[in-house]
mmCIF file of C-alpha atoms in Angstrom:
data_model
loop_
_atom_site.group_PDB
_atom_site.id
_atom_site.type_symbol
_atom_site.label_atom_id
_atom_site.label_comp_id
_atom_site.label_asym_id
_atom_site.label_seq_id
_atom_site.Cartn_x
_atom_site.Cartn_y
_atom_site.Cartn_z
ATOM 1 C CA UNK R 1 -121.234 -101.577 -51.493
ATOM 2 C CA UNK R 2 -120.871 -101.741 -55.325
ATOM 3 C CA UNK R 3 -120.929 -97.912 -55.932
ATOM 4 C CA UNK R 4 -122.222 -97.246 -59.536
ATOM 5 C CA UNK R 5 -122.522 -100.109 -61.915
ATOM 6 C CA UNK R 6 -123.494 -100.165 -65.499
ATOM 7 C CA UNK R 7 -124.966 -102.897 -68.021
ATOM 8 C CA UNK R 8 -123.952 -103.832 -70.454
ATOM 9 C CA UNK R 9 -120.344 -103.136 -70.612
ATOM 10 C CA UNK R 10 -120.044 -103.506 -74.391
ATOM 11 C CA UNK R 11 -122.519 -103.537 -77.248
ATOM 12 C CA UNK R 12 -122.664 -103.515 -81.026
ATOM 13 C CA UNK R 13 -125.861 -102.214 -82.688
ATOM 14 C CA UNK R 14 -127.002 -101.896 -86.292
ATOM 15 C CA UNK R 15 -128.361 -98.481 -87.461
ATOM 16 C CA UNK R 16 -131.778 -98.355 -86.602
ATOM 17 C CA UNK R 17 -131.602 -100.572 -83.744
ATOM 18 C CA UNK R 18 -132.871 -99.803 -80.163
ATOM 19 C CA UNK R 19 -131.461 -100.559 -76.798
ATOM 20 C CA UNK R 20 -131.325 -99.368 -73.249
ATOM 21 C CA UNK R 21 -128.347 -98.741 -71.112
ATOM 22 C CA UNK R 22 -129.005 -99.425 -67.278
ATOM 23 C CA UNK R 23 -127.363 -97.635 -64.386
ATOM 24 C CA UNK R 24 -127.624 -98.525 -60.801
ATOM 25 C CA UNK R 25 -126.283 -96.923 -57.688
ATOM 26 C CA UNK R 26 -126.545 -98.091 -54.106
ATOM 27 C CA UNK R 27 -125.274 -95.089 -52.381
ATOM 28 C CA UNK R 28 -128.730 -93.600 -51.964
ATOM 29 C CA UNK R 29 -127.702 -90.571 -54.141
ATOM 30 C CA UNK R 30 -130.236 -87.940 -55.358
ATOM 31 C CA UNK R 31 -128.630 -86.971 -58.451
ATOM 32 C CA UNK R 32 -127.827 -89.068 -61.474
ATOM 33 C CA UNK R 33 -126.138 -88.252 -64.886
ATOM 34 C CA UNK R 34 -125.615 -89.760 -68.305
ATOM 35 C CA UNK R 35 -122.584 -88.664 -70.078
ATOM 36 C CA UNK R 36 -120.752 -89.569 -73.292
ATOM 37 C CA UNK R 37 -117.052 -89.585 -73.840
ATOM 38 C CA UNK R 38 -115.727 -89.153 -77.379
ATOM 39 C CA UNK R 39 -111.909 -88.879 -78.427
ATOM 40 C CA UNK R 40 -110.577 -85.548 -78.149
ATOM 41 C CA UNK R 41 -113.591 -84.300 -76.440
ATOM 42 C CA UNK R 42 -114.668 -83.765 -72.890
ATOM 43 C CA UNK R 43 -117.374 -85.655 -71.200
ATOM 44 C CA UNK R 44 -120.614 -84.293 -72.476
ATOM 45 C CA UNK R 45 -123.759 -84.446 -70.298
ATOM 46 C CA UNK R 46 -126.669 -86.044 -72.146
ATOM 47 C CA UNK R 47 -129.437 -86.096 -69.674
ATOM 48 C CA UNK R 48 -129.582 -85.911 -65.841
ATOM 49 C CA UNK R 49 -132.167 -86.393 -62.808
ATOM 50 C CA UNK R 50 -132.291 -84.554 -59.775
ATOM 51 C CA UNK R 51 -134.463 -87.163 -57.884
ATOM 52 C CA UNK R 52 -136.963 -90.089 -58.506
ATOM 53 C CA UNK R 53 -139.282 -89.371 -61.118
ATOM 54 C CA UNK R 54 -137.575 -86.412 -62.450
ATOM 55 C CA UNK R 55 -135.167 -85.866 -65.554
ATOM 56 C CA UNK R 56 -133.815 -83.129 -67.380
ATOM 57 C CA UNK R 57 -131.773 -82.306 -70.818
ATOM 58 C CA UNK R 58 -128.238 -81.925 -70.613
ATOM 59 C CA UNK R 59 -125.862 -80.647 -73.543
ATOM 60 C CA UNK R 60 -126.479 -83.199 -75.959
ATOM 61 C CA UNK R 61 -129.916 -84.901 -75.422
ATOM 62 C CA UNK R 62 -130.982 -85.273 -79.018
ATOM 63 C CA UNK R 63 -131.546 -89.241 -80.023
ATOM 64 C CA UNK R 64 -131.731 -90.245 -76.146
ATOM 65 C CA UNK R 65 -134.365 -90.794 -73.739
ATOM 66 C CA UNK R 66 -134.132 -91.450 -69.857
ATOM 67 C CA UNK R 67 -136.088 -92.626 -67.063
ATOM 68 C CA UNK R 68 -135.766 -92.444 -63.346
ATOM 69 C CA UNK R 69 -138.660 -94.639 -61.899
ATOM 70 C CA UNK R 70 -136.605 -95.960 -58.975
ATOM 71 C CA UNK R 71 -134.302 -93.759 -57.200
ATOM 72 C CA UNK R 72 -131.337 -96.218 -57.541
ATOM 73 C CA UNK R 73 -131.869 -96.713 -61.243
ATOM 74 C CA UNK R 74 -131.238 -94.387 -64.311
ATOM 75 C CA UNK R 75 -131.994 -95.811 -67.564
ATOM 76 C CA UNK R 76 -130.861 -94.200 -70.938
ATOM 77 C CA UNK R 77 -132.572 -95.414 -74.137
ATOM 78 C CA UNK R 78 -131.492 -95.079 -77.849
ATOM 79 C CA UNK R 79 -134.723 -95.454 -79.912
ATOM 80 C CA UNK R 80 -133.220 -95.509 -83.273
ATOM 81 C CA UNK R 81 -129.256 -95.944 -83.204
ATOM 82 C CA UNK R 82 -127.002 -93.928 -85.510
ATOM 83 C CA UNK R 83 -123.378 -94.184 -86.269
ATOM 84 C CA UNK R 84 -122.778 -90.738 -84.410
ATOM 85 C CA UNK R 85 -123.794 -92.390 -81.331
ATOM 86 C CA UNK R 86 -120.676 -94.716 -81.170
ATOM 87 C CA UNK R 87 -119.188 -93.541 -77.914
ATOM 88 C CA UNK R 88 -118.313 -94.551 -74.298
ATOM 89 C CA UNK R 89 -121.289 -93.813 -72.175
ATOM 90 C CA UNK R 90 -120.553 -93.007 -68.420
ATOM 91 C CA UNK R 91 -123.271 -92.853 -65.660
ATOM 92 C CA UNK R 92 -122.464 -90.952 -62.772
ATOM 93 C CA UNK R 93 -124.226 -90.007 -59.308
ATOM 94 C CA UNK R 94 -123.971 -87.452 -56.540
ATOM 95 C CA UNK R 95 -125.575 -86.903 -53.023
ATOM 96 C CA UNK R 96 -126.914 -83.833 -54.091
ATOM 97 C CA UNK R 97 -126.325 -80.839 -56.491
ATOM 98 C CA UNK R 98 -123.972 -78.693 -54.413
ATOM 99 C CA UNK R 99 -120.723 -77.636 -55.773
ATOM 100 C CA UNK R 100 -118.749 -79.782 -53.182
ATOM 101 C CA UNK R 101 -120.593 -83.218 -54.129
ATOM 102 C CA UNK R 102 -118.162 -85.427 -55.829
ATOM 103 C CA UNK R 103 -119.395 -87.414 -58.945
ATOM 104 C CA UNK R 104 -118.915 -91.177 -58.651
ATOM 105 C CA UNK R 105 -118.690 -92.804 -62.164
ATOM 106 C CA UNK R 106 -119.697 -96.284 -63.353
ATOM 107 C CA UNK R 107 -117.224 -98.180 -65.437
ATOM 108 C CA UNK R 108 -118.802 -97.465 -68.634
ATOM 109 C CA UNK R 109 -120.525 -98.862 -71.756
ATOM 110 C CA UNK R 110 -118.676 -99.043 -74.880
ATOM 111 C CA UNK R 111 -121.109 -98.730 -77.766
ATOM 112 C CA UNK R 112 -120.498 -99.230 -81.488
ATOM 113 C CA UNK R 113 -123.236 -98.528 -84.106
ATOM 114 C CA UNK R 114 -122.612 -99.930 -87.419
ATOM 115 C CA UNK B 1 -119.427 -70.251 -75.113
ATOM 116 C CA UNK B 2 -117.991 -72.240 -72.182
ATOM 117 C CA UNK B 3 -114.555 -73.513 -72.753
ATOM 118 C CA UNK B 4 -111.997 -75.766 -70.695
ATOM 119 C CA UNK B 5 -108.368 -75.795 -72.216
ATOM 120 C CA UNK B 6 -105.880 -78.556 -71.394
ATOM 121 C CA UNK B 7 -102.703 -79.645 -73.105
ATOM 122 C CA UNK B 8 -103.544 -82.734 -75.031
ATOM 123 C CA UNK B 9 -100.443 -84.963 -73.917
ATOM 124 C CA UNK B 10 -97.369 -84.582 -71.578
ATOM 125 C CA UNK B 11 -94.487 -86.812 -71.112
ATOM 126 C CA UNK B 12 -92.679 -86.984 -67.727
ATOM 127 C CA UNK B 13 -90.008 -89.045 -66.125
ATOM 128 C CA UNK B 14 -90.436 -91.396 -63.172
ATOM 129 C CA UNK B 15 -89.596 -89.628 -59.728
ATOM 130 C CA UNK B 16 -90.079 -86.335 -61.436
ATOM 131 C CA UNK B 17 -92.618 -83.519 -61.018
ATOM 132 C CA UNK B 18 -95.180 -82.553 -63.662
ATOM 133 C CA UNK B 19 -97.583 -79.620 -63.588
ATOM 134 C CA UNK B 20 -100.675 -79.956 -65.817
ATOM 135 C CA UNK B 21 -102.389 -76.578 -66.279
ATOM 136 C CA UNK B 22 -106.128 -75.990 -67.158
ATOM 137 C CA UNK B 23 -107.512 -72.628 -68.148
ATOM 138 C CA UNK B 24 -111.295 -71.958 -68.332
ATOM 139 C CA UNK B 25 -114.159 -69.624 -69.561
ATOM 140 C CA UNK B 26 -117.469 -70.639 -68.037
ATOM 141 C CA UNK B 27 -120.590 -68.758 -67.230
ATOM 142 C CA UNK B 28 -120.339 -68.645 -63.672
ATOM 143 C CA UNK B 29 -118.069 -70.514 -61.346
ATOM 144 C CA UNK B 30 -118.915 -72.893 -58.375
ATOM 145 C CA UNK B 31 -115.596 -74.843 -58.174
ATOM 146 C CA UNK B 32 -113.020 -76.612 -60.027
ATOM 147 C CA UNK B 33 -112.424 -80.401 -60.044
ATOM 148 C CA UNK B 34 -109.691 -82.659 -61.232
ATOM 149 C CA UNK B 35 -110.390 -86.326 -62.113
ATOM 150 C CA UNK B 36 -107.968 -89.220 -62.993
ATOM 151 C CA UNK B 37 -108.749 -91.612 -65.635
ATOM 152 C CA UNK B 38 -106.758 -94.561 -66.533
ATOM 153 C CA UNK B 39 -107.260 -95.959 -70.153
ATOM 154 C CA UNK B 40 -110.625 -98.039 -70.301
ATOM 155 C CA UNK B 41 -111.666 -96.891 -66.896
ATOM 156 C CA UNK B 42 -114.180 -94.441 -65.180
ATOM 157 C CA UNK B 43 -112.901 -91.037 -64.008
ATOM 158 C CA UNK B 44 -112.268 -91.030 -60.383
ATOM 159 C CA UNK B 45 -111.985 -87.824 -58.165
ATOM 160 C CA UNK B 46 -108.769 -86.141 -57.376
ATOM 161 C CA UNK B 47 -109.360 -82.757 -55.960
ATOM 162 C CA UNK B 48 -111.646 -79.930 -55.613
ATOM 163 C CA UNK B 49 -110.839 -76.129 -55.545
ATOM 164 C CA UNK B 50 -113.313 -73.285 -55.114
ATOM 165 C CA UNK B 51 -111.323 -70.422 -53.601
ATOM 166 C CA UNK B 52 -107.863 -69.314 -54.635
ATOM 167 C CA UNK B 53 -105.198 -71.138 -53.289
ATOM 168 C CA UNK B 54 -103.695 -74.677 -52.899
ATOM 169 C CA UNK B 55 -105.231 -78.063 -51.993
ATOM 170 C CA UNK B 56 -102.915 -80.997 -51.034
ATOM 171 C CA UNK B 57 -103.402 -84.529 -51.065
ATOM 172 C CA UNK B 58 -100.497 -86.758 -50.688
ATOM 173 C CA UNK B 59 -98.410 -86.440 -53.807
ATOM 174 C CA UNK B 60 -101.046 -84.493 -55.669
ATOM 175 C CA UNK B 61 -101.749 -80.745 -55.252
ATOM 176 C CA UNK B 62 -104.031 -78.348 -56.993
ATOM 177 C CA UNK B 63 -103.847 -74.554 -57.310
ATOM 178 C CA UNK B 64 -106.693 -72.361 -58.291
ATOM 179 C CA UNK B 65 -106.671 -68.627 -59.532
ATOM 180 C CA UNK B 66 -110.179 -67.309 -60.205
ATOM 181 C CA UNK B 67 -109.020 -63.998 -61.406
ATOM 182 C CA UNK B 68 -106.929 -65.818 -64.079
ATOM 183 C CA UNK B 69 -109.469 -68.599 -64.963
ATOM 184 C CA UNK B 70 -106.431 -70.891 -64.303
ATOM 185 C CA UNK B 71 -105.736 -74.065 -62.413
ATOM 186 C CA UNK B 72 -102.961 -76.428 -62.321
ATOM 187 C CA UNK B 73 -102.458 -80.030 -61.065
ATOM 188 C CA UNK B 74 -99.108 -80.813 -59.539
ATOM 189 C CA UNK B 75 -97.877 -84.506 -59.518
ATOM 190 C CA UNK B 76 -94.843 -85.194 -57.532
ATOM 191 C CA UNK B 77 -92.679 -88.180 -57.223
ATOM 192 C CA UNK B 78 -94.279 -89.535 -60.271
ATOM 193 C CA UNK B 79 -94.780 -93.148 -60.450
ATOM 194 C CA UNK B 80 -95.539 -95.507 -63.405
ATOM 195 C CA UNK B 81 -99.095 -95.853 -62.100
ATOM 196 C CA UNK B 82 -99.835 -92.158 -62.718
ATOM 197 C CA UNK B 83 -99.818 -92.666 -66.309
ATOM 198 C CA UNK B 84 -103.435 -91.779 -67.019
ATOM 199 C CA UNK B 85 -105.487 -88.795 -68.559
ATOM 200 C CA UNK B 86 -106.287 -86.050 -66.029
ATOM 201 C CA UNK B 87 -109.454 -84.155 -66.571
ATOM 202 C CA UNK B 88 -110.372 -80.760 -65.506
ATOM 203 C CA UNK B 89 -113.922 -79.757 -64.744
ATOM 204 C CA UNK B 90 -115.536 -76.435 -63.721
ATOM 205 C CA UNK B 91 -119.060 -76.302 -62.304
ATOM 206 C CA UNK B 92 -120.919 -73.500 -63.926
ATOM 207 C CA UNK B 93 -123.691 -71.334 -62.608
ATOM 208 C CA UNK B 94 -126.279 -73.886 -63.347
ATOM 209 C CA UNK B 95 -124.218 -76.574 -61.014
ATOM 210 C CA UNK B 96 -123.398 -78.468 -64.025
ATOM 211 C CA UNK B 97 -119.812 -79.782 -64.586
ATOM 212 C CA UNK B 98 -118.187 -78.663 -67.922
ATOM 213 C CA UNK B 99 -115.260 -80.866 -68.759
ATOM 214 C CA UNK B 100 -112.131 -80.397 -70.486
ATOM 215 C CA UNK B 101 -110.773 -82.993 -73.072
ATOM 216 C CA UNK B 102 -108.324 -84.282 -70.609
ATOM 217 C CA UNK B 103 -104.396 -84.294 -70.688
ATOM 218 C CA UNK B 104 -102.934 -87.784 -71.294
ATOM 219 C CA UNK B 105 -99.803 -88.118 -69.071
ATOM 220 C CA UNK B 106 -97.007 -90.589 -70.143
ATOM 221 C CA UNK B 107 -94.570 -91.639 -67.492
ATOM 222 C CA UNK B 108 -91.348 -92.873 -68.909
ATOM 223 C CA UNK B 109 -88.728 -94.957 -66.502
#
């Protein structure tokens, strides 16, 4: 049982390049989330999904797109990377959306945009 | 707006007790979470409070006062491995987590 995995672990992009971050979970969780973590700030929600085929915007969705084609996978895309998107990106999942559901996090992707 | 406040950094001595405070102002309240995050790693769940009072898990305890918009995490018998950031998060009326910036705890021998 691997839990939540993310690929890649590190990436350096040039401004304007595109990339996709992959999150996978093997816990049969319905809900999945993408956060970014920046120094001195709390985790900020980018997009989330409440089930296969559904996505919704979080607090900071601009510049990102997501897809949830398969229940176990949640993809985060950057179409045209900007230096402001330099951050650590965490994926998380929960069984459902109730208040008692713990979020399980992946190990993170460290992205630098030059 | 929604706001979670925690001290940026705290220092404590191995074997001692430390209290990390969290105050919050959110649109609605559906529970408060504490997570631990070691440097370069993912956050991991520590505790959850939804009613006023104390939740204990081994050396770690969390207390919530909804009327004061306040919680604290109490760590006893500190060990070097407790050096980490401690994140406070509140679930708002939309069942989304609002996160504090975290408190970096430094343990000295």
